[in-house]
mmCIF file with all atom_site columns, C-alpha atoms and ligand atoms in Angstrom:
data_model
loop_
_atom_site.group_PDB
_atom_site.id
_atom_site.type_symbol
_atom_site.label_atom_id
_atom_site.label_alt_id
_atom_site.label_comp_id
_atom_site.label_asym_id
_atom_site.label_entity_id
_atom_site.label_seq_id
_atom_site.pdbx_PDB_ins_code
_atom_site.Cartn_x
_atom_site.Cartn_y
_atom_site.Cartn_z
_atom_site.occupancy
_atom_site.B_iso_or_equiv
_atom_site.pdbx_formal_charge
_atom_site.auth_seq_id
_atom_site.auth_comp_id
_atom_site.auth_asym_id
_atom_site.auth_atom_id
_atom_site.pdbx_PDB_model_num
ATOM   1   C CA . MET A 1 1   ? -39.577 45.509 -17.730 1.00 0.00 ? 1   MET A CA 1
ATOM   2   C CA . PRO A 1 2   ? -38.750 42.253 -15.973 1.00 0.00 ? 2   PRO A CA 1
ATOM   3   C CA . SER A 1 3   ? -35.041 41.831 -15.311 1.00 0.00 ? 3   SER A CA 1
ATOM   4   C CA . ALA A 1 4   ? -33.124 38.720 -17.362 1.00 0.00 ? 4   ALA A CA 1
ATOM   5   C CA . LEU A 1 5   ? -33.309 36.846 -13.674 1.00 0.00 ? 5   LEU A CA 1
ATOM   6   C CA . GLU A 1 6   ? -36.831 37.183 -13.729 1.00 0.00 ? 6   GLU A CA 1
ATOM   7   C CA . LEU A 1 7   ? -37.296 36.036 -17.138 1.00 0.00 ? 7   LEU A CA 1
ATOM   8   C CA . LEU A 1 8   ? -35.225 32.818 -16.238 1.00 0.00 ? 8   LEU A CA 1
ATOM   9   C CA . ALA A 1 9   ? -37.443 32.268 -13.182 1.00 0.00 ? 9   ALA A CA 1
ATOM   10  C CA . ASP A 1 10  ? -40.413 32.495 -15.322 1.00 0.00 ? 10  ASP A CA 1
ATOM   11  C CA . GLU A 1 11  ? -39.024 30.069 -17.498 1.00 0.00 ? 11  GLU A CA 1
ATOM   12  C CA . ALA A 1 12  ? -38.002 27.421 -14.764 1.00 0.00 ? 12  ALA A CA 1
ATOM   13  C CA . ALA A 1 13  ? -41.468 27.763 -13.373 1.00 0.00 ? 13  ALA A CA 1
ATOM   14  C CA . GLY A 1 14  ? -43.009 25.961 -16.501 1.00 0.00 ? 14  GLY A CA 1
ATOM   15  C CA . CYS A 1 15  ? -40.042 23.494 -16.683 1.00 0.00 ? 15  CYS A CA 1
ATOM   16  C CA . THR A 1 16  ? -40.852 19.918 -17.505 1.00 0.00 ? 16  THR A CA 1
ATOM   17  C CA . LEU A 1 17  ? -37.040 18.825 -18.590 1.00 0.00 ? 17  LEU A CA 1
ATOM   18  C CA . CYS A 1 18  ? -36.758 16.245 -16.017 1.00 0.00 ? 18  CYS A CA 1
ATOM   19  C CA . GLY A 1 19  ? -39.107 13.912 -13.911 1.00 0.00 ? 19  GLY A CA 1
ATOM   20  C CA . LEU A 1 20  ? -38.902 15.978 -10.645 1.00 0.00 ? 20  LEU A CA 1
ATOM   21  C CA . ALA A 1 21  ? -41.572 18.171 -12.459 1.00 0.00 ? 21  ALA A CA 1
ATOM   22  C CA . ALA A 1 22  ? -44.316 15.598 -12.036 1.00 0.00 ? 22  ALA A CA 1
ATOM   23  C CA . GLY A 1 23  ? -44.219 15.645 -8.121  1.00 0.00 ? 23  GLY A CA 1
ATOM   24  C CA . ARG A 1 24  ? -43.541 19.241 -7.376  1.00 0.00 ? 24  ARG A CA 1
ATOM   25  C CA . ASN A 1 25  ? -45.710 22.084 -5.966  1.00 0.00 ? 25  ASN A CA 1
ATOM   26  C CA . THR A 1 26  ? -43.736 24.904 -6.667  1.00 0.00 ? 26  THR A CA 1
ATOM   27  C CA . VAL A 1 27  ? -40.420 25.312 -8.732  1.00 0.00 ? 27  VAL A CA 1
ATOM   28  C CA . VAL A 1 28  ? -37.991 26.782 -6.157  1.00 0.00 ? 28  VAL A CA 1
ATOM   29  C CA . PHE A 1 29  ? -36.043 29.165 -8.298  1.00 0.00 ? 29  PHE A CA 1
ATOM   30  C CA . GLY A 1 30  ? -33.875 31.167 -5.965  1.00 0.00 ? 30  GLY A CA 1
ATOM   31  C CA . THR A 1 31  ? -34.379 33.915 -3.589  1.00 0.00 ? 31  THR A CA 1
ATOM   32  C CA . GLY A 1 32  ? -32.387 37.349 -2.500  1.00 0.00 ? 32  GLY A CA 1
ATOM   33  C CA . ASP A 1 33  ? -30.590 40.046 -4.022  1.00 0.00 ? 33  ASP A CA 1
ATOM   34  C CA . PRO A 1 34  ? -30.171 39.723 -7.450  1.00 0.00 ? 34  PRO A CA 1
ATOM   35  C CA . ASP A 1 35  ? -26.789 41.859 -7.521  1.00 0.00 ? 35  ASP A CA 1
ATOM   36  C CA . ALA A 1 36  ? -25.416 40.100 -4.541  1.00 0.00 ? 36  ALA A CA 1
ATOM   37  C CA . ASP A 1 37  ? -21.813 39.786 -4.016  1.00 0.00 ? 37  ASP A CA 1
ATOM   38  C CA . LEU A 1 38  ? -22.367 36.467 -2.152  1.00 0.00 ? 38  LEU A CA 1
ATOM   39  C CA . MET A 1 39  ? -24.234 33.516 -3.643  1.00 0.00 ? 39  MET A CA 1
ATOM   40  C CA . PHE A 1 40  ? -25.050 30.200 -1.889  1.00 0.00 ? 40  PHE A CA 1
ATOM   41  C CA . VAL A 1 41  ? -25.926 27.242 -3.761  1.00 0.00 ? 41  VAL A CA 1
ATOM   42  C CA . GLY A 1 42  ? -27.679 24.129 -1.962  1.00 0.00 ? 42  GLY A CA 1
ATOM   43  C CA . GLU A 1 43  ? -28.859 20.763 -2.949  1.00 0.00 ? 43  GLU A CA 1
ATOM   44  C CA . GLY A 1 44  ? -32.673 20.818 -3.518  1.00 0.00 ? 44  GLY A CA 1
ATOM   45  C CA . PRO A 1 45  ? -35.959 21.586 -2.113  1.00 0.00 ? 45  PRO A CA 1
ATOM   46  C CA . GLY A 1 46  ? -37.438 19.948 0.845   1.00 0.00 ? 46  GLY A CA 1
ATOM   47  C CA . ALA A 1 47  ? -40.847 19.576 1.756   1.00 0.00 ? 47  ALA A CA 1
ATOM   48  C CA . GLU A 1 48  ? -41.176 23.319 3.124   1.00 0.00 ? 48  GLU A CA 1
ATOM   49  C CA . GLU A 1 49  ? -39.419 24.842 0.293   1.00 0.00 ? 49  GLU A CA 1
ATOM   50  C CA . ASP A 1 50  ? -41.508 23.031 -2.188  1.00 0.00 ? 50  ASP A CA 1
ATOM   51  C CA . ARG A 1 51  ? -44.598 24.462 -0.298  1.00 0.00 ? 51  ARG A CA 1
ATOM   52  C CA . GLN A 1 52  ? -43.554 27.886 -0.042  1.00 0.00 ? 52  GLN A CA 1
ATOM   53  C CA . GLY A 1 53  ? -41.460 28.072 -3.298  1.00 0.00 ? 53  GLY A CA 1
ATOM   54  C CA . ILE A 1 54  ? -38.397 29.974 -1.271  1.00 0.00 ? 54  ILE A CA 1
ATOM   55  C CA . PRO A 1 55  ? -35.129 27.925 -0.677  1.00 0.00 ? 55  PRO A CA 1
ATOM   56  C CA . PHE A 1 56  ? -34.012 27.006 2.878   1.00 0.00 ? 56  PHE A CA 1
ATOM   57  C CA . VAL A 1 57  ? -37.249 27.767 4.680   1.00 0.00 ? 57  VAL A CA 1
ATOM   58  C CA . GLY A 1 58  ? -37.111 24.669 7.023   1.00 0.00 ? 58  GLY A CA 1
ATOM   59  C CA . ARG A 1 59  ? -34.542 23.618 9.658   1.00 0.00 ? 59  ARG A CA 1
ATOM   60  C CA . SER A 1 60  ? -31.673 23.985 7.544   1.00 0.00 ? 60  SER A CA 1
ATOM   61  C CA . GLY A 1 61  ? -32.534 27.429 6.315   1.00 0.00 ? 61  GLY A CA 1
ATOM   62  C CA . ARG A 1 62  ? -33.260 28.563 10.067  1.00 0.00 ? 62  ARG A CA 1
ATOM   63  C CA . LEU A 1 63  ? -29.376 27.459 10.746  1.00 0.00 ? 63  LEU A CA 1
ATOM   64  C CA . LEU A 1 64  ? -28.236 29.157 7.587   1.00 0.00 ? 64  LEU A CA 1
ATOM   65  C CA . ASP A 1 65  ? -30.237 32.442 8.499   1.00 0.00 ? 65  ASP A CA 1
ATOM   66  C CA . ARG A 1 66  ? -28.469 32.265 12.163  1.00 0.00 ? 66  ARG A CA 1
ATOM   67  C CA . LEU A 1 67  ? -24.916 31.622 10.470  1.00 0.00 ? 67  LEU A CA 1
ATOM   68  C CA . LEU A 1 68  ? -25.503 34.491 8.251   1.00 0.00 ? 68  LEU A CA 1
ATOM   69  C CA . ALA A 1 69  ? -26.528 36.912 11.105  1.00 0.00 ? 69  ALA A CA 1
ATOM   70  C CA . GLU A 1 70  ? -23.621 35.652 13.253  1.00 0.00 ? 70  GLU A CA 1
ATOM   71  C CA . GLU A 1 71  ? -20.548 35.337 11.008  1.00 0.00 ? 71  GLU A CA 1
ATOM   72  C CA . LEU A 1 72  ? -21.270 37.905 8.376   1.00 0.00 ? 72  LEU A CA 1
ATOM   73  C CA . GLY A 1 73  ? -23.963 40.198 10.200  1.00 0.00 ? 73  GLY A CA 1
ATOM   74  C CA . ILE A 1 74  ? -26.397 40.263 7.409   1.00 0.00 ? 74  ILE A CA 1
ATOM   75  C CA . ASP A 1 75  ? -29.893 38.748 6.752   1.00 0.00 ? 75  ASP A CA 1
ATOM   76  C CA . ARG A 1 76  ? -30.727 36.653 3.679   1.00 0.00 ? 76  ARG A CA 1
ATOM   77  C CA . SER A 1 77  ? -31.894 39.606 1.712   1.00 0.00 ? 77  SER A CA 1
ATOM   78  C CA . ARG A 1 78  ? -28.353 40.815 1.379   1.00 0.00 ? 78  ARG A CA 1
ATOM   79  C CA . CYS A 1 79  ? -27.369 37.403 -0.273  1.00 0.00 ? 79  CYS A CA 1
ATOM   80  C CA . TYR A 1 80  ? -28.612 35.348 -3.192  1.00 0.00 ? 80  TYR A CA 1
ATOM   81  C CA . ILE A 1 81  ? -29.835 31.804 -2.447  1.00 0.00 ? 81  ILE A CA 1
ATOM   82  C CA . ALA A 1 82  ? -30.498 28.903 -4.951  1.00 0.00 ? 82  ALA A CA 1
ATOM   83  C CA . ASN A 1 83  ? -30.286 25.156 -5.195  1.00 0.00 ? 83  ASN A CA 1
ATOM   84  C CA . VAL A 1 84  ? -28.864 22.632 -7.670  1.00 0.00 ? 84  VAL A CA 1
ATOM   85  C CA . VAL A 1 85  ? -32.192 21.136 -8.614  1.00 0.00 ? 85  VAL A CA 1
ATOM   86  C CA . LYS A 1 86  ? -35.125 23.511 -8.506  1.00 0.00 ? 86  LYS A CA 1
ATOM   87  C CA . CYS A 1 87  ? -37.693 20.954 -7.972  1.00 0.00 ? 87  CYS A CA 1
ATOM   88  C CA . ARG A 1 88  ? -37.971 18.704 -4.766  1.00 0.00 ? 88  ARG A CA 1
ATOM   89  C CA . PRO A 1 89  ? -36.960 15.104 -5.297  1.00 0.00 ? 89  PRO A CA 1
ATOM   90  C CA . PRO A 1 90  ? -39.632 12.616 -3.758  1.00 0.00 ? 90  PRO A CA 1
ATOM   91  C CA . ASP A 1 91  ? -38.970 11.606 -0.093  1.00 0.00 ? 91  ASP A CA 1
ATOM   92  C CA . ASN A 1 92  ? -36.173 13.569 0.099   1.00 0.00 ? 92  ASN A CA 1
ATOM   93  C CA . ARG A 1 93  ? -33.974 11.363 -1.783  1.00 0.00 ? 93  ARG A CA 1
ATOM   94  C CA . ASP A 1 94  ? -30.740 12.542 -3.711  1.00 0.00 ? 94  ASP A CA 1
ATOM   95  C CA . PRO A 1 95  ? -31.136 14.217 -6.739  1.00 0.00 ? 95  PRO A CA 1
ATOM   96  C CA . ARG A 1 96  ? -30.261 12.040 -9.636  1.00 0.00 ? 96  ARG A CA 1
ATOM   97  C CA . ALA A 1 97  ? -27.542 12.597 -12.188 1.00 0.00 ? 97  ALA A CA 1
ATOM   98  C CA . ASP A 1 98  ? -30.232 13.225 -14.801 1.00 0.00 ? 98  ASP A CA 1
ATOM   99  C CA . GLU A 1 99  ? -32.201 15.532 -12.764 1.00 0.00 ? 99  GLU A CA 1
ATOM   100 C CA . VAL A 1 100 ? -28.878 17.473 -11.903 1.00 0.00 ? 100 VAL A CA 1
ATOM   101 C CA . GLU A 1 101 ? -27.900 17.720 -15.708 1.00 0.00 ? 101 GLU A CA 1
ATOM   102 C CA . ALA A 1 102 ? -31.181 18.727 -16.754 1.00 0.00 ? 102 ALA A CA 1
ATOM   103 C CA . CYS A 1 103 ? -31.462 21.687 -14.177 1.00 0.00 ? 103 CYS A CA 1
ATOM   104 C CA . ARG A 1 104 ? -27.675 22.632 -14.596 1.00 0.00 ? 104 ARG A CA 1
ATOM   105 C CA . PRO A 1 105 ? -28.383 25.120 -17.231 1.00 0.00 ? 105 PRO A CA 1
ATOM   106 C CA . TYR A 1 106 ? -30.487 27.240 -14.865 1.00 0.00 ? 106 TYR A CA 1
ATOM   107 C CA . LEU A 1 107 ? -27.780 27.250 -12.133 1.00 0.00 ? 107 LEU A CA 1
ATOM   108 C CA . GLU A 1 108 ? -25.189 28.170 -14.510 1.00 0.00 ? 108 GLU A CA 1
ATOM   109 C CA . ARG A 1 109 ? -27.340 31.176 -15.807 1.00 0.00 ? 109 ARG A CA 1
ATOM   110 C CA . GLN A 1 110 ? -28.269 32.364 -12.356 1.00 0.00 ? 110 GLN A CA 1
ATOM   111 C CA . ILE A 1 111 ? -24.732 32.533 -11.467 1.00 0.00 ? 111 ILE A CA 1
ATOM   112 C CA . GLY A 1 112 ? -24.045 34.445 -14.604 1.00 0.00 ? 112 GLY A CA 1
ATOM   113 C CA . LEU A 1 113 ? -26.804 36.934 -14.138 1.00 0.00 ? 113 LEU A CA 1
ATOM   114 C CA . VAL A 1 114 ? -26.404 37.202 -10.205 1.00 0.00 ? 114 VAL A CA 1
ATOM   115 C CA . ASP A 1 115 ? -22.674 37.483 -11.100 1.00 0.00 ? 115 ASP A CA 1
ATOM   116 C CA . PRO A 1 116 ? -21.444 37.148 -7.387  1.00 0.00 ? 116 PRO A CA 1
ATOM   117 C CA . VAL A 1 117 ? -17.732 37.603 -6.259  1.00 0.00 ? 117 VAL A CA 1
ATOM   118 C CA . VAL A 1 118 ? -18.261 34.552 -3.975  1.00 0.00 ? 118 VAL A CA 1
ATOM   119 C CA . ILE A 1 119 ? -20.181 31.252 -4.132  1.00 0.00 ? 119 ILE A CA 1
ATOM   120 C CA . VAL A 1 120 ? -20.450 29.205 -1.088  1.00 0.00 ? 120 VAL A CA 1
ATOM   121 C CA . THR A 1 121 ? -21.412 25.692 -2.081  1.00 0.00 ? 121 THR A CA 1
ATOM   122 C CA . LEU A 1 122 ? -23.601 24.054 0.994   1.00 0.00 ? 122 LEU A CA 1
ATOM   123 C CA . GLY A 1 123 ? -22.719 20.298 0.976   1.00 0.00 ? 123 GLY A CA 1
ATOM   124 C CA . ASN A 1 124 ? -21.495 17.660 -1.493  1.00 0.00 ? 124 ASN A CA 1
ATOM   125 C CA . PHE A 1 125 ? -23.945 17.902 -4.405  1.00 0.00 ? 125 PHE A CA 1
ATOM   126 C CA . ALA A 1 126 ? -23.291 21.759 -5.184  1.00 0.00 ? 126 ALA A CA 1
ATOM   127 C CA . THR A 1 127 ? -19.661 21.472 -4.274  1.00 0.00 ? 127 THR A CA 1
ATOM   128 C CA . ARG A 1 128 ? -19.109 18.456 -6.301  1.00 0.00 ? 128 ARG A CA 1
ATOM   129 C CA . LEU A 1 129 ? -21.202 19.590 -9.421  1.00 0.00 ? 129 LEU A CA 1
ATOM   130 C CA . LEU A 1 130 ? -19.540 23.150 -9.625  1.00 0.00 ? 130 LEU A CA 1
ATOM   131 C CA . LEU A 1 131 ? -15.955 21.968 -8.932  1.00 0.00 ? 131 LEU A CA 1
ATOM   132 C CA . ASP A 1 132 ? -16.448 18.875 -11.218 1.00 0.00 ? 132 ASP A CA 1
ATOM   133 C CA . THR A 1 133 ? -14.820 16.329 -8.716  1.00 0.00 ? 133 THR A CA 1
ATOM   134 C CA . ASP A 1 134 ? -15.795 13.189 -6.688  1.00 0.00 ? 134 ASP A CA 1
ATOM   135 C CA . THR A 1 135 ? -14.103 14.137 -3.789  1.00 0.00 ? 135 THR A CA 1
ATOM   136 C CA . GLY A 1 136 ? -15.918 14.655 -0.592  1.00 0.00 ? 136 GLY A CA 1
ATOM   137 C CA . ILE A 1 137 ? -16.816 18.120 1.299   1.00 0.00 ? 137 ILE A CA 1
ATOM   138 C CA . THR A 1 138 ? -14.776 16.949 4.161   1.00 0.00 ? 138 THR A CA 1
ATOM   139 C CA . LYS A 1 139 ? -11.451 16.988 2.131   1.00 0.00 ? 139 LYS A CA 1
ATOM   140 C CA . LEU A 1 140 ? -12.545 19.944 -0.074  1.00 0.00 ? 140 LEU A CA 1
ATOM   141 C CA . ARG A 1 141 ? -13.707 22.580 2.445   1.00 0.00 ? 141 ARG A CA 1
ATOM   142 C CA . GLY A 1 142 ? -11.349 24.821 4.275   1.00 0.00 ? 142 GLY A CA 1
ATOM   143 C CA . ARG A 1 143 ? -10.041 26.578 1.542   1.00 0.00 ? 143 ARG A CA 1
ATOM   144 C CA . SER A 1 144 ? -11.410 28.676 -1.542  1.00 0.00 ? 144 SER A CA 1
ATOM   145 C CA . TYR A 1 145 ? -11.091 27.819 -5.240  1.00 0.00 ? 145 TYR A CA 1
ATOM   146 C CA . PRO A 1 146 ? -10.910 30.175 -8.273  1.00 0.00 ? 146 PRO A CA 1
ATOM   147 C CA . PHE A 1 147 ? -14.262 29.596 -10.216 1.00 0.00 ? 147 PHE A CA 1
ATOM   148 C CA . GLY A 1 148 ? -14.786 31.655 -13.583 1.00 0.00 ? 148 GLY A CA 1
ATOM   149 C CA . GLY A 1 149 ? -13.435 34.729 -12.109 1.00 0.00 ? 149 GLY A CA 1
ATOM   150 C CA . ARG A 1 150 ? -14.821 34.387 -8.875  1.00 0.00 ? 150 ARG A CA 1
ATOM   151 C CA . GLN A 1 151 ? -14.146 32.192 -5.720  1.00 0.00 ? 151 GLN A CA 1
ATOM   152 C CA . LEU A 1 152 ? -16.022 29.221 -4.454  1.00 0.00 ? 152 LEU A CA 1
ATOM   153 C CA . VAL A 1 153 ? -16.101 28.445 -0.895  1.00 0.00 ? 153 VAL A CA 1
ATOM   154 C CA . PRO A 1 154 ? -17.251 24.936 -0.069  1.00 0.00 ? 154 PRO A CA 1
ATOM   155 C CA . THR A 1 155 ? -18.769 24.070 3.026   1.00 0.00 ? 155 THR A CA 1
ATOM   156 C CA . PHE A 1 156 ? -20.747 21.599 4.660   1.00 0.00 ? 156 PHE A CA 1
ATOM   157 C CA . HIS A 1 157 ? -24.552 21.492 4.221   1.00 0.00 ? 157 HIS A CA 1
ATOM   158 C CA . PRO A 1 158 ? -26.524 23.017 7.128   1.00 0.00 ? 158 PRO A CA 1
ATOM   159 C CA . ALA A 1 159 ? -28.400 19.580 7.437   1.00 0.00 ? 159 ALA A CA 1
ATOM   160 C CA . ALA A 1 160 ? -24.844 17.985 8.086   1.00 0.00 ? 160 ALA A CA 1
ATOM   161 C CA . ALA A 1 161 ? -24.134 20.612 10.850  1.00 0.00 ? 161 ALA A CA 1
ATOM   162 C CA . LEU A 1 162 ? -27.698 19.861 12.580  1.00 0.00 ? 162 LEU A CA 1
ATOM   163 C CA . ARG A 1 163 ? -27.039 16.022 12.380  1.00 0.00 ? 163 ARG A CA 1
ATOM   164 C CA . GLY A 1 164 ? -22.996 16.654 13.106  1.00 0.00 ? 164 GLY A CA 1
ATOM   165 C CA . GLY A 1 165 ? -22.835 18.936 15.978  1.00 0.00 ? 165 GLY A CA 1
ATOM   166 C CA . ALA A 1 166 ? -20.615 21.415 17.271  1.00 0.00 ? 166 ALA A CA 1
ATOM   167 C CA . ASP A 1 167 ? -17.263 20.601 15.295  1.00 0.00 ? 167 ASP A CA 1
ATOM   168 C CA . VAL A 1 168 ? -19.273 20.527 11.832  1.00 0.00 ? 168 VAL A CA 1
ATOM   169 C CA . LEU A 1 169 ? -21.022 23.874 12.856  1.00 0.00 ? 169 LEU A CA 1
ATOM   170 C CA . ALA A 1 170 ? -17.551 25.504 13.904  1.00 0.00 ? 170 ALA A CA 1
ATOM   171 C CA . ARG A 1 171 ? -16.070 24.551 10.607  1.00 0.00 ? 171 ARG A CA 1
ATOM   172 C CA . MET A 1 172 ? -19.105 25.884 8.671   1.00 0.00 ? 172 MET A CA 1
ATOM   173 C CA . ARG A 1 173 ? -18.491 29.300 10.901  1.00 0.00 ? 173 ARG A CA 1
ATOM   174 C CA . ALA A 1 174 ? -14.746 29.131 9.647   1.00 0.00 ? 174 ALA A CA 1
ATOM   175 C CA . ASP A 1 175 ? -15.721 28.748 6.173   1.00 0.00 ? 175 ASP A CA 1
ATOM   176 C CA . LEU A 1 176 ? -18.150 31.700 6.244   1.00 0.00 ? 176 LEU A CA 1
ATOM   177 C CA . VAL A 1 177 ? -15.498 33.926 7.557   1.00 0.00 ? 177 VAL A CA 1
ATOM   178 C CA . ARG A 1 178 ? -13.508 32.789 4.700   1.00 0.00 ? 178 ARG A CA 1
ATOM   179 C CA . ALA A 1 179 ? -16.021 33.821 2.372   1.00 0.00 ? 179 ALA A CA 1
ATOM   180 C CA . LYS A 1 180 ? -16.523 37.317 4.143   1.00 0.00 ? 180 LYS A CA 1
ATOM   181 C CA . MET A 1 181 ? -12.794 38.109 3.829   1.00 0.00 ? 181 MET A CA 1
ATOM   182 C CA . LEU A 1 182 ? -13.026 36.959 0.204   1.00 0.00 ? 182 LEU A CA 1
ATOM   183 C CA . ILE A 1 183 ? -15.802 39.574 -0.463  1.00 0.00 ? 183 ILE A CA 1
ATOM   184 C CA . GLY A 1 184 ? -14.060 42.249 1.651   1.00 0.00 ? 184 GLY A CA 1
ATOM   185 C CA . ALA A 1 185 ? -10.910 41.543 -0.264  1.00 0.00 ? 185 ALA A CA 1
ATOM   186 C CA . SER A 1 186 ? -12.556 41.878 -3.738  1.00 0.00 ? 186 SER A CA 1
HETATM 187 N N1 . LIG B 2 .   ? -31.760 21.722 1.845   1.00 0.00 ? 1   LIG B N1 1
HETATM 188 C C1 . LIG B 2 .   ? -31.307 22.437 0.345   1.00 0.00 ? 1   LIG B C1 1
HETATM 189 O O1 . LIG B 2 .   ? -30.448 21.938 -0.240  1.00 0.00 ? 1   LIG B O1 1
HETATM 190 N N2 . LIG B 2 .   ? -31.905 23.280 -0.075  1.00 0.00 ? 1   LIG B N2 1
HETATM 191 C C2 . LIG B 2 .   ? -33.127 23.823 0.257   1.00 0.00 ? 1   LIG B C2 1
HETATM 192 O O2 . LIG B 2 .   ? -33.706 24.683 -0.002  1.00 0.00 ? 1   LIG B O2 1
HETATM 193 C C3 . LIG B 2 .   ? -33.706 23.403 1.697   1.00 0.00 ? 1   LIG B C3 1
HETATM 194 C C4 . LIG B 2 .   ? -32.770 22.246 2.325   1.00 0.00 ? 1   LIG B C4 1
#
């Protein structure tokens, strides 16, 4: 029998709740361990993700995989990875507010079903949505936030680390160590 998460993925696969449905190749629902203690939330699929139907398989994803190995000693199969919007915004533009709102119930149900101990938000979109704030990631990161009985650890999007160099990367590493400590303490 399919799990509730698989049923939700099936539902999302036919979603037409916003205009992004028209331009997508695949709905990029989420990947990884459905019982993970650690869940990552990114922004939205890029071209490669849209082709493969898997989140974070492009350059940002390769960096995320490396950081998972180096700071947490795990590969992606041990965590769950999803995005704020499940369909690729055209030309890699930012997701619009109506698209984020249309997709929000999928993310909320995903979080409830995976039931992680710690959520790491990658970048401004995921962090602002889940913490319900306009403050930017540079100010928000560096600590954890209570989030519905869990802990939320905001960090930079890997694309920002690819652009921003050593300093951004070092802060991302520190945030991942914080997430690891919170899981260990749970
Ligand atoms: N960036 C994201 O935010 N999500 C992906 O899945 C890929 C790149």
